[in-house]
Amino acid sequence: MQKFLTMSSIDICIENTLDPELKSIAQKVKDGVRITDAECLALFNKGSLSFVGFLANHIREKLHGHSTYFNRNFHIEPTNVCVFSCKFCSYSRLYAHKEDGWELSIEQMLDIVKQYDGKEVTEVHIVGGVHPKMNMAYFIELIQKIKAHRPDLHIKAFTAVELDYMFRKAKLSVEEGMKQLKEAGLQSLPGGGAEIFHPEIRLQICADKVSGDGWLHIHETAHKLGMHSNATMLYGHIEKYEHRIDHMHKLRALQDKTRGFNTFIPLKFRNANNDMSNVPESTLVEDMRMYAIARIYMDNFPHLKAYWPMLGRQNAQLSLSFGVNDIDGTIDDSTKIYSMAGSEEQSPTMTTEELVTLISQVGRKPVERDTLYNTVRIYEDEAVLN
Ligand code: V47
Ligand code: SF4
């Protein structure tokens, strides 16, 4: 008893862990030493929720204390018409059935931007289906017009899937295409389209779009040009733990090289209205273990994000105890991709006050950030830290 009084909580965790492999992982976390793929598999196979959660929270608080980031952003989805046919997608309409879909003109998208005139948003997130008519010239014009109208708005746009299609159609190398978009005003890439890189799974769930290597090459090129990006992983469907580890391994290795990723975003597979509706969804315990293990393994990613429209508000709140330090933004839009896939969030909009309350309620400190994680405002007063 006397001994425990003088020990830190991580030392008590190490002392009380009987499994030698898990004990050694806990020691590595204490010492700030990277864990191996085999150790990551051990965490997936035998790390209890409380064990991985404790270690992840230790890392999260070492990196960020109680700070929990969000931003004020809005989304634009240019179209839900898509030439690809990912089996998990509840949102796209094949080009052959485009009468069921929507396509926004540049003017309509600019009108959306203008709705935010005078409002304190810092970012527009533009992602959609891959429409064959929306090409490089179209998107360059869109970006230029948004920048001309509102130069201070950070443009985070286009998944590697959209970019790969655009560049191939324009017969441009990734480097040349990316340079042109950057020059037009594109500043960051969102993390979508990553799914699961391993071909064993990728060929079953999204065979016809950019490969895992292609996705990584696009992000590496963006980083080399000085742009930042995010990375996602669609988990909880037909993949095995080994596929998740392979995916995270490739991201961690690229991050060692470029340091261009801001945040890792595990995306929980939702099974409504898609061709994988027969696949059961992961449990809440598995979701929290996923976040925690990602926080432990992805040691060179500064941030771990829970995307609340997909996970639900209360689960996003819970994730703040399992390694997550970012819950995206106010979003404030008509995002359809998640409500169509079965998320509880039929209307994914939260006011800044709601986000601040959500974070404060669990004893964390709300910090409004911009896309690059510069602090915009710290909400000290609202936080009920314990
Ligand atoms: O790549 C599609 C996912 C992603 C389903 O970078 C699904 O800040 C679950 O990447 N169940 C696009 N997920 C969204 C995305 C994103 C979202 C928010 C922030 C950022 C960021 C990026 O949505 C797709 C795919 O992995 N998705 N269908 C589904 N049924
Ligand atoms: Fe198209 Fe993206 Fe849906 Fe795949 S996930 S079908 S690329 S909109």
PDB file of N, CA and C and ligand atoms in Angstrom, residues 79-94 127-131 159 161-162 192-193 195 205-206 208-210 234 337, ligand 2:
ATOM      1  N   THR A  79     -21.194  17.066 -55.663  1.00  0.00           N
ATOM      2  CA  THR A  79     -22.098  16.104 -56.325  1.00  0.00           C
ATOM      3  C   THR A  79     -22.087  14.791 -55.551  1.00  0.00           C
ATOM      4  N   ASN A  80     -23.149  14.008 -55.716  1.00  0.00           N
ATOM      5  CA  ASN A  80     -23.089  12.632 -55.193  1.00  0.00           C
ATOM      6  C   ASN A  80     -23.082  11.628 -56.352  1.00  0.00           C
ATOM      7  N   VAL A  81     -22.930  12.155 -57.561  1.00  0.00           N
ATOM      8  CA  VAL A  81     -22.789  11.268 -58.717  1.00  0.00           C
ATOM      9  C   VAL A  81     -21.343  10.772 -58.731  1.00  0.00           C
ATOM     10  N   CYS A  82     -21.163   9.478 -58.916  1.00  0.00           N
ATOM     11  CA  CYS A  82     -19.807   8.949 -58.816  1.00  0.00           C
ATOM     12  C   CYS A  82     -19.579   7.837 -59.829  1.00  0.00           C
ATOM     13  N   VAL A  83     -18.420   7.863 -60.441  1.00  0.00           N
ATOM     14  CA  VAL A  83     -18.095   6.822 -61.418  1.00  0.00           C
ATOM     15  C   VAL A  83     -17.664   5.523 -60.724  1.00  0.00           C
ATOM     16  N   PHE A  84     -17.379   5.607 -59.429  1.00  0.00           N
ATOM     17  CA  PHE A  84     -16.915   4.408 -58.726  1.00  0.00           C
ATOM     18  C   PHE A  84     -18.072   3.719 -58.009  1.00  0.00           C
ATOM     19  N   SER A  85     -17.791   2.530 -57.519  1.00  0.00           N
ATOM     20  CA  SER A  85     -18.891   1.779 -56.889  1.00  0.00           C
ATOM     21  C   SER A  85     -18.391   1.075 -55.627  1.00  0.00           C
ATOM     22  N   CYS A  86     -17.957   1.876 -54.659  1.00  0.00           N
ATOM     23  CA  CYS A  86     -17.485   1.307 -53.398  1.00  0.00           C
ATOM     24  C   CYS A  86     -18.669   0.634 -52.698  1.00  0.00           C
ATOM     25  N   LYS A  87     -18.437  -0.551 -52.215  1.00  0.00           N
ATOM     26  CA  LYS A  87     -19.548  -1.355 -51.674  1.00  0.00           C
ATOM     27  C   LYS A  87     -20.111  -0.797 -50.368  1.00  0.00           C
ATOM     28  N   PHE A  88     -19.290  -0.035 -49.644  1.00  0.00           N
ATOM     29  CA  PHE A  88     -19.736   0.497 -48.351  1.00  0.00           C
ATOM     30  C   PHE A  88     -20.436   1.844 -48.495  1.00  0.00           C
ATOM     31  N   CYS A  89     -20.487   2.360 -49.702  1.00  0.00           N
ATOM     32  CA  CYS A  89     -20.954   3.741 -49.868  1.00  0.00           C
ATOM     33  C   CYS A  89     -22.473   3.792 -49.972  1.00  0.00           C
ATOM     34  N   SER A  90     -23.079   4.605 -49.131  1.00  0.00           N
ATOM     35  CA  SER A  90     -24.542   4.711 -49.100  1.00  0.00           C
ATOM     36  C   SER A  90     -24.985   5.978 -49.818  1.00  0.00           C
ATOM     37  N   TYR A  91     -24.045   6.661 -50.372  1.00  0.00           N
ATOM     38  CA  TYR A  91     -24.280   8.056 -50.710  1.00  0.00           C
ATOM     39  C   TYR A  91     -24.268   8.305 -52.211  1.00  0.00           C
ATOM     40  N   SER A  92     -23.392   7.569 -52.901  1.00  0.00           N
ATOM     41  CA  SER A  92     -23.197   7.922 -54.307  1.00  0.00           C
ATOM     42  C   SER A  92     -24.305   7.364 -55.195  1.00  0.00           C
ATOM     43  N   ARG A  93     -24.487   7.997 -56.317  1.00  0.00           N
ATOM     44  CA  ARG A  93     -25.357   7.486 -57.373  1.00  0.00           C
ATOM     45  C   ARG A  93     -24.453   7.241 -58.557  1.00  0.00           C
ATOM     46  N   LEU A  94     -24.518   6.032 -59.084  1.00  0.00           N
ATOM     47  CA  LEU A  94     -23.686   5.749 -60.246  1.00  0.00           C
ATOM     48  C   LEU A  94     -24.018   6.716 -61.365  1.00  0.00           C
ATOM     49  N   VAL A 127     -15.710  17.963 -50.530  1.00  0.00           N
ATOM     50  CA  VAL A 127     -15.517  16.563 -50.917  1.00  0.00           C
ATOM     51  C   VAL A 127     -16.827  16.041 -51.498  1.00  0.00           C
ATOM     52  N   GLY A 128     -16.716  15.204 -52.517  1.00  0.00           N
ATOM     53  CA  GLY A 128     -17.950  14.646 -53.075  1.00  0.00           C
ATOM     54  C   GLY A 128     -17.680  13.398 -53.879  1.00  0.00           C
ATOM     55  N   GLY A 129     -18.667  13.005 -54.659  1.00  0.00           N
ATOM     56  CA  GLY A 129     -18.492  11.881 -55.566  1.00  0.00           C
ATOM     57  C   GLY A 129     -17.569  12.289 -56.717  1.00  0.00           C
ATOM     58  N   VAL A 130     -17.216  11.301 -57.533  1.00  0.00           N
ATOM     59  CA  VAL A 130     -16.314  11.581 -58.658  1.00  0.00           C
ATOM     60  C   VAL A 130     -17.153  11.662 -59.939  1.00  0.00           C
ATOM     61  N   HIS A 131     -17.509  12.882 -60.272  1.00  0.00           N
ATOM     62  CA  HIS A 131     -18.366  13.136 -61.431  1.00  0.00           C
ATOM     63  C   HIS A 131     -17.483  13.320 -62.665  1.00  0.00           C
ATOM     64  N   THR A 159     -10.539  14.370 -51.907  1.00  0.00           N
ATOM     65  CA  THR A 159      -9.852  13.156 -51.450  1.00  0.00           C
ATOM     66  C   THR A 159      -8.884  12.729 -52.543  1.00  0.00           C
ATOM     67  N   VAL A 161      -8.944  10.128 -54.007  1.00  0.00           N
ATOM     68  CA  VAL A 161      -9.727   9.446 -55.045  1.00  0.00           C
ATOM     69  C   VAL A 161     -10.141  10.456 -56.126  1.00  0.00           C
ATOM     70  N   GLU A 162     -10.651  11.587 -55.677  1.00  0.00           N
ATOM     71  CA  GLU A 162     -11.045  12.629 -56.636  1.00  0.00           C
ATOM     72  C   GLU A 162      -9.815  13.153 -57.385  1.00  0.00           C
ATOM     73  N   GLY A 192     -10.032  11.469 -46.634  1.00  0.00           N
ATOM     74  CA  GLY A 192     -10.933  10.437 -47.169  1.00  0.00           C
ATOM     75  C   GLY A 192     -10.340   9.592 -48.280  1.00  0.00           C
ATOM     76  N   GLY A 193     -11.017   8.491 -48.557  1.00  0.00           N
ATOM     77  CA  GLY A 193     -10.617   7.621 -49.665  1.00  0.00           C
ATOM     78  C   GLY A 193      -9.581   6.590 -49.294  1.00  0.00           C
ATOM     79  N   GLU A 195      -9.758   4.243 -46.818  1.00  0.00           N
ATOM     80  CA  GLU A 195     -10.451   2.975 -46.517  1.00  0.00           C
ATOM     81  C   GLU A 195      -9.489   2.012 -45.832  1.00  0.00           C
ATOM     82  N   ILE A 205     -13.794  -4.275 -51.413  1.00  0.00           N
ATOM     83  CA  ILE A 205     -14.742  -3.217 -51.022  1.00  0.00           C
ATOM     84  C   ILE A 205     -14.717  -1.991 -51.932  1.00  0.00           C
ATOM     85  N   CYS A 206     -13.612  -1.763 -52.612  1.00  0.00           N
ATOM     86  CA  CYS A 206     -13.546  -0.590 -53.503  1.00  0.00           C
ATOM     87  C   CYS A 206     -12.481  -0.830 -54.572  1.00  0.00           C
ATOM     88  N   ASP A 208     -12.327  -0.457 -57.776  1.00  0.00           N
ATOM     89  CA  ASP A 208     -12.086   0.336 -58.982  1.00  0.00           C
ATOM     90  C   ASP A 208     -11.495   1.723 -58.737  1.00  0.00           C
ATOM     91  N   LYS A 209     -11.275   2.097 -57.481  1.00  0.00           N
ATOM     92  CA  LYS A 209     -10.699   3.445 -57.285  1.00  0.00           C
ATOM     93  C   LYS A 209      -9.215   3.374 -56.939  1.00  0.00           C
ATOM     94  N   VAL A 210      -8.628   4.525 -56.709  1.00  0.00           N
ATOM     95  CA  VAL A 210      -7.169   4.597 -56.493  1.00  0.00           C
ATOM     96  C   VAL A 210      -6.704   3.527 -55.483  1.00  0.00           C
ATOM     97  N   LEU A 234     -11.167   3.281 -42.699  1.00  0.00           N
ATOM     98  CA  LEU A 234     -12.527   2.762 -42.540  1.00  0.00           C
ATOM     99  C   LEU A 234     -12.406   1.378 -41.898  1.00  0.00           C
ATOM    100  N   ILE A 337     -23.678  12.109 -46.525  1.00  0.00           N
ATOM    101  CA  ILE A 337     -22.995  10.814 -46.597  1.00  0.00           C
ATOM    102  C   ILE A 337     -23.223   9.984 -45.335  1.00  0.00           C
TER     103      ILE A 337
HETATM  104 FE1  SF4 B   2     -17.682   7.341 -54.937  1.00  0.00          FE
HETATM  105 FE2  SF4 B   2     -16.509   8.050 -52.625  1.00  0.00          FE
HETATM  106 FE3  SF4 B   2     -18.835   6.680 -52.591  1.00  0.00          FE
HETATM  107 FE4  SF4 B   2     -16.592   5.463 -53.368  1.00  0.00          FE
HETATM  108  S1  SF4 B   2     -16.991   6.315 -51.281  1.00  0.00           S
HETATM  109  S2  SF4 B   2     -18.575   5.362 -54.425  1.00  0.00           S
HETATM  110  S3  SF4 B   2     -15.489   7.119 -54.418  1.00  0.00           S
HETATM  111  S4  SF4 B   2     -18.529   8.757 -53.380  1.00  0.00           S
END
